Amino acid sequence: MILMEHIIREGHPTLRTRAEEVTFPLSVEDRQLAEDMLQYLKNSQDSEIAEKYNLRGGIGLAANQVNCLKRIFALHLTDDAGELVSFVAINPKIVSHSVEQTYIESGEGCLSVDRAIPGYVPRYARITAKFMTIDGEEKKIRLKGLPAIAFQHELDHLNGIMFYDHINEKEPFAPIPNSTPFERV
């Protein structure tokens, strides 16, 4: 079971290192890692389990964050329509994206960052992505809103990029051209 003590924090070199492609079929270790990452997110969103194990709530977790340089991340959240978006993405790629951008007005957070970092993080409003499932099946999905933002946040982790790298240092709340702020409905 992944606990907060297993999640590395900013400053750790693994968070700034590009993760390696994963080969199929998955090794027993890679499959277990993927399942454990998704389970952490589910546990962190269950108030009883989160309190018992002192877990910070999360909607995404990348392998880099548990000090493993594999191109694997998990997402577990609901979309704007209240539908559950829950999967493990292995070797994920964005194959197309909108011109329009979006950002979360209150800023983004991260399980590997123990401080609030104010500022807008520009993201594509809509993306089409491809990835492999745990079972080696190729998936192609379209995401918008918070799931699209979370997918981009986790994909950045796999490339050694932190969310705050996207914030305008001089003007953290400068308007982002061609964008609409994301608002949870």
Coordinates of N, CA and C in Angstrom, one line a residue:
M1 N 0.9 -1.2 0.0 CA 0.0 0.0 0.0 C 0.9 1.2 0.0
I2 N 0.6 2.2 -0.9 CA 1.4 3.4 -1.0 C 0.8 4.4 0.1
L3 N 1.8 4.9 0.9 CA 1.5 5.9 1.9 C 2.2 7.2 1.6
M4 N 1.9 8.2 2.3 CA 2.5 9.5 2.0 C 4.0 9.4 2.2
E5 N 4.5 8.6 3.0 CA 6.0 8.5 3.2 C 6.7 7.9 2.0
H6 N 5.9 7.3 1.1 CA 6.4 6.7 -0.2 C 6.5 7.7 -1.3
I7 N 5.8 8.9 -1.1 CA 5.7 9.9 -2.1 C 6.9 10.9 -1.9
I8 N 7.7 11.0 -2.9 CA 8.9 11.9 -2.8 C 8.4 13.3 -3.0
R9 N 9.2 14.2 -2.4 CA 8.8 15.7 -2.5 C 9.7 16.5 -3.4
E10 N 9.3 17.7 -3.7 CA 10.0 18.5 -4.6 C 11.5 18.7 -4.1
G11 N 12.4 18.8 -5.0 CA 13.8 18.8 -4.7 C 14.5 17.4 -4.9
H12 N 13.7 16.4 -4.9 CA 14.2 15.0 -5.2 C 14.5 14.9 -6.7
P13 N 15.7 14.5 -7.1 CA 16.1 14.4 -8.5 C 15.2 13.6 -9.4
T14 N 14.5 12.6 -8.9 CA 13.7 11.7 -9.7 C 12.5 12.6 -10.3
L15 N 12.1 13.6 -9.6 CA 10.9 14.4 -10.0 C 11.4 15.3 -11.3
R16 N 12.7 15.4 -11.5 CA 13.2 16.2 -12.6 C 13.8 15.3 -13.7
T17 N 13.5 14.0 -13.6 CA 14.1 13.1 -14.6 C 13.0 12.5 -15.5
R18 N 13.2 12.4 -16.8 CA 12.2 11.8 -17.7 C 12.1 10.3 -17.4
A19 N 10.9 9.9 -17.3 CA 10.7 8.4 -17.1 C 10.8 7.6 -18.4
E20 N 11.1 6.4 -18.2 CA 11.4 5.4 -19.3 C 10.1 4.8 -19.8
E21 N 10.0 4.5 -21.1 CA 8.9 3.7 -21.7 C 8.8 2.3 -20.9
V22 N 7.6 1.8 -20.9 CA 7.4 0.5 -20.2 C 7.2 -0.5 -21.3
T23 N 7.7 -1.7 -21.2 CA 7.5 -2.8 -22.1 C 6.4 -3.7 -21.7
F24 N 5.8 -4.4 -22.7 CA 4.7 -5.3 -22.5 C 5.1 -6.7 -22.9
P25 N 4.6 -7.7 -22.3 CA 3.7 -7.7 -21.2 C 4.3 -7.1 -19.9
L26 N 3.5 -6.5 -19.1 CA 4.0 -5.9 -17.9 C 4.7 -6.9 -17.0
S27 N 5.7 -6.5 -16.3 CA 6.3 -7.3 -15.3 C 5.4 -7.4 -14.1
V28 N 5.5 -8.3 -13.2 CA 4.7 -8.4 -12.0 C 4.9 -7.1 -11.2
E29 N 6.1 -6.6 -11.1 CA 6.4 -5.4 -10.4 C 5.7 -4.2 -10.9
D30 N 5.7 -4.0 -12.3 CA 5.1 -2.9 -12.9 C 3.6 -2.9 -12.8
R31 N 3.0 -4.1 -12.9 CA 1.5 -4.3 -12.7 C 1.2 -3.9 -11.3
Q32 N 1.9 -4.4 -10.3 CA 1.7 -4.1 -8.9 C 1.8 -2.6 -8.7
L33 N 2.8 -1.9 -9.2 CA 3.0 -0.5 -9.1 C 1.8 0.3 -9.6
A34 N 1.3 -0.1 -10.8 CA 0.2 0.6 -11.4 C -1.1 0.4 -10.6
E35 N -1.3 -0.8 -10.1 CA -2.5 -1.1 -9.3 C -2.4 -0.3 -7.9
D36 N -1.2 -0.3 -7.3 CA -1.0 0.4 -6.1 C -1.2 1.9 -6.2
M37 N -0.8 2.5 -7.3 CA -0.9 3.9 -7.5 C -2.4 4.3 -7.6
L38 N -3.2 3.5 -8.4 CA -4.6 3.8 -8.5 C -5.3 3.6 -7.1
Q39 N -4.9 2.6 -6.4 CA -5.5 2.3 -5.1 C -5.2 3.4 -4.1
Y40 N -4.0 4.0 -4.2 CA -3.7 5.2 -3.4 C -4.7 6.3 -3.6
L41 N -5.0 6.6 -4.8 CA -5.9 7.7 -5.1 C -7.3 7.4 -4.6
K42 N -7.8 6.1 -4.8 CA -9.1 5.7 -4.2 C -9.1 5.8 -2.7
N43 N -8.0 5.3 -2.1 CA -7.9 5.4 -0.6 C -7.9 6.9 -0.1
S44 N -7.1 7.7 -0.9 CA -7.0 9.1 -0.4 C -8.3 9.9 -0.5
Q45 N -9.2 9.4 -1.3 CA -10.5 10.0 -1.5 C -11.6 9.4 -0.6
D46 N -11.2 8.4 0.2 CA -12.2 7.8 1.1 C -11.8 8.4 2.5
S47 N -12.7 9.2 3.1 CA -12.4 9.9 4.3 C -11.9 9.0 5.4
E48 N -12.5 7.9 5.6 CA -12.1 7.0 6.7 C -10.7 6.5 6.5
I49 N -10.4 5.9 5.3 CA -9.1 5.4 5.0 C -8.0 6.5 5.1
A50 N -8.4 7.6 4.5 CA -7.4 8.8 4.4 C -7.0 9.2 5.8
E51 N -8.0 9.3 6.7 CA -7.7 9.7 8.1 C -6.9 8.7 8.8
K52 N -7.3 7.4 8.6 CA -6.6 6.3 9.3 C -5.1 6.3 9.0
Y53 N -4.8 6.5 7.7 CA -3.4 6.4 7.2 C -2.7 7.7 6.9
N54 N -3.4 8.8 7.3 CA -2.9 10.2 7.1 C -2.5 10.4 5.6
L55 N -3.5 10.1 4.7 CA -3.2 10.3 3.3 C -3.7 11.7 2.8
R56 N -2.9 12.4 2.0 CA -3.4 13.6 1.4 C -4.2 13.2 0.2
G57 N -5.4 13.9 0.0 CA -6.3 13.6 -1.1 C -5.6 13.9 -2.4
G58 N -5.8 13.0 -3.4 CA -5.2 13.2 -4.7 C -6.1 12.7 -5.8
I59 N -6.0 13.3 -7.0 CA -6.7 12.8 -8.2 C -5.8 12.2 -9.2
G60 N -4.5 12.4 -9.1 CA -3.5 11.8 -10.0 C -2.2 11.5 -9.3
L61 N -1.5 10.5 -9.8 CA -0.3 10.1 -9.2 C 0.6 9.5 -10.3
A62 N 1.8 10.0 -10.5 CA 2.7 9.5 -11.5 C 3.8 8.6 -10.8
A63 N 4.3 7.7 -11.6 CA 5.4 6.8 -11.0 C 6.6 7.5 -10.5
N64 N 6.9 8.6 -11.2 CA 8.1 9.5 -10.7 C 7.9 9.8 -9.2
Q65 N 6.6 10.1 -8.8 CA 6.3 10.6 -7.5 C 6.6 9.5 -6.4
V66 N 6.6 8.2 -6.8 CA 7.0 7.2 -5.9 C 8.4 6.6 -6.2
N67 N 9.2 7.5 -6.8 CA 10.6 7.3 -7.0 C 10.8 6.1 -8.0
C68 N 10.0 6.0 -9.0 CA 10.1 5.0 -10.0 C 10.1 5.6 -11.4
L69 N 11.1 5.5 -12.2 CA 11.2 6.2 -13.5 C 10.6 5.3 -14.6
K70 N 9.2 5.1 -14.5 CA 8.5 4.4 -15.5 C 7.4 5.3 -16.0
R71 N 7.0 5.2 -17.3 CA 6.0 6.1 -17.8 C 4.6 5.5 -17.5
I72 N 4.2 5.6 -16.2 CA 2.9 5.1 -15.7 C 2.4 6.2 -14.8
F73 N 1.1 6.5 -15.0 CA 0.4 7.3 -14.0 C -1.1 6.8 -13.9
A74 N -1.7 7.2 -12.7 CA -3.1 6.9 -12.5 C -3.9 8.1 -12.3
L75 N -5.1 8.1 -12.7 CA -6.1 9.2 -12.5 C -7.3 8.6 -11.8
H76 N -7.9 9.3 -10.9 CA -9.2 8.9 -10.3 C -10.0 10.1 -9.9
L77 N -10.9 10.5 -10.7 CA -11.7 11.7 -10.4 C -13.0 11.7 -11.2
T78 N -13.9 12.7 -10.9 CA -15.1 12.8 -11.7 C -15.0 13.9 -12.7
D79 N -15.7 13.8 -13.8 CA -15.7 14.8 -14.8 C -16.8 15.8 -14.6
D80 N -17.0 16.8 -15.5 CA -18.0 17.8 -15.3 C -19.4 17.3 -15.2
A81 N -19.6 16.1 -15.8 CA -20.9 15.5 -15.8 C -21.1 14.6 -14.6
G82 N -20.1 14.5 -13.7 CA -20.2 13.6 -12.6 C -19.9 12.2 -12.9
E83 N -19.3 11.9 -14.1 CA -18.9 10.5 -14.4 C -17.5 10.3 -13.9
L84 N -17.3 9.0 -13.4 CA -16.0 8.7 -12.9 C -15.0 8.5 -14.0
V85 N -13.9 9.1 -13.9 CA -12.8 8.9 -14.8 C -11.7 8.3 -13.9
S86 N -11.4 7.0 -14.2 CA -10.5 6.2 -13.3 C -9.7 5.2 -14.2
F87 N -8.4 5.4 -14.3 CA -7.6 4.5 -15.1 C -6.2 4.7 -14.8
V88 N -5.4 3.7 -15.2 CA -3.9 3.7 -15.2 C -3.5 3.9 -16.7
A89 N -2.6 4.9 -16.9 CA -2.1 5.1 -18.3 C -0.7 4.7 -18.3
I90 N -0.3 3.9 -19.2 CA 1.0 3.4 -19.4 C 1.5 3.9 -20.8
N91 N 2.7 4.5 -20.8 CA 3.3 5.1 -22.0 C 2.3 6.1 -22.6
P92 N 1.7 7.0 -21.8 CA 0.7 8.0 -22.4 C 1.3 9.0 -23.3
K93 N 0.5 9.5 -24.2 CA 0.8 10.5 -25.2 C -0.4 11.4 -25.5
I94 N -0.2 12.7 -25.7 CA -1.3 13.5 -26.2 C -1.1 13.5 -27.7
V95 N -2.2 13.1 -28.4 CA -2.0 13.0 -29.9 C -2.6 14.3 -30.6
S96 N -3.6 15.0 -29.9 CA -4.0 16.2 -30.4 C -4.6 17.0 -29.2
H97 N -4.7 18.4 -29.4 CA -5.3 19.2 -28.3 C -5.9 20.4 -28.9
S98 N -6.7 21.1 -28.1 CA -7.4 22.3 -28.5 C -6.5 23.4 -28.6
V99 N -6.8 24.4 -29.4 CA -6.1 25.7 -29.4 C -6.4 26.4 -28.1
E100 N -7.7 26.3 -27.7 CA -8.1 27.0 -26.5 C -7.4 26.4 -25.2
Q101 N -7.1 27.3 -24.3 CA -6.5 26.8 -23.1 C -7.4 27.0 -21.9
T102 N -7.0 26.5 -20.8 CA -7.8 26.6 -19.5 C -6.8 26.6 -18.4
Y103 N -7.3 26.9 -17.2 CA -6.5 26.9 -16.0 C -7.4 26.9 -14.8
I104 N -6.9 26.4 -13.7 CA -7.7 26.4 -12.4 C -7.4 27.7 -11.7
E105 N -8.5 28.5 -11.5 CA -8.3 29.8 -10.9 C -7.6 29.8 -9.5
S106 N -7.9 28.7 -8.7 CA -7.3 28.6 -7.4 C -5.9 28.0 -7.5
G107 N -5.4 27.6 -8.7 CA -4.1 27.0 -8.9 C -4.1 25.5 -8.8
E108 N -3.0 24.9 -9.1 CA -2.9 23.4 -9.0 C -2.1 23.1 -7.8
G109 N -2.4 21.8 -7.3 CA -1.6 21.3 -6.2 C -1.0 20.0 -6.6
C110 N -0.2 19.4 -5.8 CA 0.6 18.2 -6.1 C 0.9 17.5 -4.8
L111 N 0.8 16.2 -4.8 CA 1.2 15.4 -3.7 C 2.7 15.5 -3.3
S112 N 3.5 15.9 -4.3 CA 4.9 16.0 -4.1 C 5.3 17.4 -3.7
V113 N 4.3 18.3 -3.5 CA 4.6 19.7 -3.2 C 3.9 20.0 -1.9
D114 N 4.6 20.3 -0.8 CA 4.0 20.6 0.5 C 3.7 22.0 0.8
R115 N 3.6 22.8 -0.3 CA 3.3 24.2 -0.1 C 2.4 24.7 -1.2
A116 N 1.6 25.8 -0.9 CA 0.7 26.4 -1.9 C 1.6 27.2 -2.8
I117 N 1.4 27.1 -4.1 CA 2.2 27.9 -5.0 C 1.1 28.6 -5.9
P118 N 1.0 29.9 -5.6 CA -0.1 30.7 -6.3 C 0.3 30.9 -7.8
G119 N -0.7 31.0 -8.6 CA -0.5 31.3 -10.0 C -1.3 30.4 -10.9
Y120 N -1.5 30.9 -12.1 CA -2.3 30.1 -13.2 C -1.3 29.2 -13.9
V121 N -1.8 28.0 -14.1 CA -1.0 27.0 -14.9 C -1.8 26.7 -16.2
P122 N -1.3 27.3 -17.3 CA -2.0 27.1 -18.5 C -2.0 25.7 -19.0
R123 N -3.2 25.2 -19.4 CA -3.3 23.8 -19.9 C -4.2 23.8 -21.1
Y124 N -4.1 22.8 -22.0 CA -5.1 22.7 -23.1 C -6.5 22.4 -22.5
A125 N -7.5 23.0 -23.1 CA -8.8 22.8 -22.6 C -9.4 21.4 -22.9
R126 N -9.0 20.9 -24.1 CA -9.4 19.6 -24.5 C -8.2 18.8 -25.1
I127 N -8.1 17.6 -24.8 CA -7.0 16.7 -25.4 C -7.6 15.4 -25.9
T128 N -6.9 14.8 -26.9 CA -7.1 13.5 -27.2 C -5.8 12.8 -26.9
A129 N -5.9 11.7 -26.2 CA -4.7 11.0 -25.7 C -4.8 9.5 -26.0
K130 N -3.6 8.9 -26.1 CA -3.4 7.5 -26.3 C -2.6 7.0 -25.1
F131 N -2.9 5.7 -24.7 CA -2.0 5.1 -23.7 C -2.4 3.6 -23.7
M132 N -1.5 2.8 -23.0 CA -1.8 1.4 -22.9 C -2.4 1.1 -21.5
T133 N -3.3 0.2 -21.4 CA -3.8 -0.3 -20.1 C -2.9 -1.3 -19.5
I134 N -3.2 -1.6 -18.3 CA -2.4 -2.6 -17.5 C -2.4 -3.9 -18.3
D135 N -3.4 -4.2 -19.0 CA -3.5 -5.5 -19.8 C -2.9 -5.4 -21.2
G136 N -2.3 -4.2 -21.5 CA -1.7 -4.1 -22.8 C -2.6 -3.7 -24.0
E137 N -3.8 -3.2 -23.6 CA -4.7 -2.8 -24.6 C -4.5 -1.3 -24.9
E138 N -4.4 -0.9 -26.2 CA -4.3 0.5 -26.5 C -5.6 1.3 -26.4
K139 N -5.6 2.4 -25.7 CA -6.8 3.2 -25.5 C -6.6 4.5 -26.1
K140 N -7.7 5.1 -26.7 CA -7.6 6.5 -27.2 C -8.8 7.2 -26.6
I141 N -8.6 8.3 -25.9 CA -9.7 8.9 -25.2 C -9.6 10.4 -25.4
R142 N -10.8 11.1 -25.3 CA -10.9 12.5 -25.4 C -11.3 13.0 -24.0
L143 N -10.6 14.0 -23.5 CA -10.8 14.6 -22.2 C -11.0 16.1 -22.2
K144 N -11.8 16.6 -21.3 CA -11.9 18.1 -21.2 C -12.0 18.4 -19.7
G145 N -11.9 19.7 -19.4 CA -12.1 20.1 -18.0 C -11.0 19.5 -17.1
L146 N -11.5 19.2 -15.9 CA -10.5 18.7 -14.9 C -9.8 17.4 -15.3
P147 N -10.4 16.4 -15.9 CA -9.7 15.2 -16.3 C -8.5 15.6 -17.3
A148 N -8.8 16.5 -18.2 CA -7.8 16.9 -19.2 C -6.6 17.6 -18.5
I149 N -6.9 18.5 -17.5 CA -5.9 19.2 -16.7 C -5.1 18.2 -16.0
A150 N -5.7 17.2 -15.3 CA -5.0 16.2 -14.5 C -4.1 15.4 -15.4
F151 N -4.6 15.0 -16.5 CA -3.8 14.2 -17.5 C -2.5 14.9 -17.8
Q152 N -2.7 16.2 -18.2 CA -1.5 17.0 -18.5 C -0.5 17.1 -17.4
H153 N -1.1 17.3 -16.1 CA -0.2 17.5 -14.9 C 0.6 16.2 -14.7
E154 N -0.1 15.0 -14.8 CA 0.7 13.8 -14.6 C 1.6 13.5 -15.7
L155 N 1.3 13.8 -17.0 CA 2.2 13.6 -18.1 C 3.4 14.4 -17.9
D156 N 3.2 15.6 -17.4 CA 4.4 16.5 -17.1 C 5.3 15.8 -16.2
H157 N 4.8 15.2 -15.1 CA 5.6 14.5 -14.1 C 6.5 13.5 -14.8
L158 N 5.9 12.7 -15.8 CA 6.7 11.7 -16.5 C 7.8 12.3 -17.3
N159 N 7.7 13.6 -17.6 CA 8.7 14.3 -18.4 C 9.6 15.2 -17.5
G160 N 9.5 15.0 -16.2 CA 10.4 15.7 -15.3 C 10.0 17.2 -15.1
I161 N 8.7 17.5 -15.4 CA 8.2 18.9 -15.3 C 7.3 19.0 -14.1
M162 N 7.4 20.1 -13.3 CA 6.5 20.3 -12.2 C 5.5 21.4 -12.7
F163 N 4.3 21.3 -12.1 CA 3.2 22.3 -12.5 C 3.6 23.7 -12.4
Y164 N 4.4 24.1 -11.4 CA 4.8 25.5 -11.2 C 5.8 26.0 -12.3
D165 N 6.4 25.0 -13.0 CA 7.3 25.5 -14.1 C 6.5 26.3 -15.2
H166 N 5.2 26.0 -15.2 CA 4.3 26.7 -16.2 C 3.8 28.1 -15.8
I167 N 4.0 28.4 -14.5 CA 3.5 29.7 -13.9 C 4.4 30.8 -14.3
N168 N 3.8 31.9 -14.8 CA 4.5 33.1 -15.2 C 5.2 33.7 -13.9
E169 N 6.5 33.6 -13.8 CA 7.2 34.0 -12.6 C 7.0 35.5 -12.2
K170 N 7.0 36.4 -13.3 CA 6.8 37.8 -13.0 C 5.4 38.2 -12.6
E171 N 4.5 37.5 -13.3 CA 3.0 37.8 -13.1 C 2.3 36.5 -13.0
P172 N 2.2 35.9 -11.8 CA 1.6 34.6 -11.6 C 0.1 34.5 -12.0
F173 N -0.5 35.7 -11.9 CA -2.0 35.7 -12.3 C -2.2 36.5 -13.5
A174 N -1.2 36.6 -14.4 CA -1.4 37.3 -15.7 C -2.4 36.6 -16.5
P175 N -3.3 37.3 -17.2 CA -4.3 36.7 -18.1 C -3.6 35.7 -19.1
I176 N -4.2 34.6 -19.3 CA -3.6 33.6 -20.3 C -4.4 33.8 -21.6
P177 N -3.7 34.1 -22.6 CA -4.4 34.3 -23.9 C -5.2 33.1 -24.4
N178 N -6.4 33.4 -25.0 CA -7.2 32.3 -25.6 C -7.5 31.2 -24.6
S179 N -8.0 31.7 -23.4 CA -8.3 30.7 -22.3 C -9.6 31.1 -21.6
T180 N -10.1 30.0 -21.0 CA -11.3 30.2 -20.2 C -11.0 29.4 -18.9
P181 N -11.1 30.1 -17.7 CA -10.8 29.4 -16.5 C -11.7 28.2 -16.3
F182 N -11.1 27.1 -15.7 CA -11.9 25.9 -15.4 C -12.7 26.2 -14.1
E183 N -14.0 25.9 -14.2 CA -14.8 26.0 -13.0 C -15.6 24.7 -12.8
R184 N -15.5 24.2 -11.6 CA -16.2 23.0 -11.2 C -17.7 23.3 -11.1
V185 N -18.5 22.6 -11.9 CA -19.9 22.9 -11.9 C -20.6 22.2 -10.8

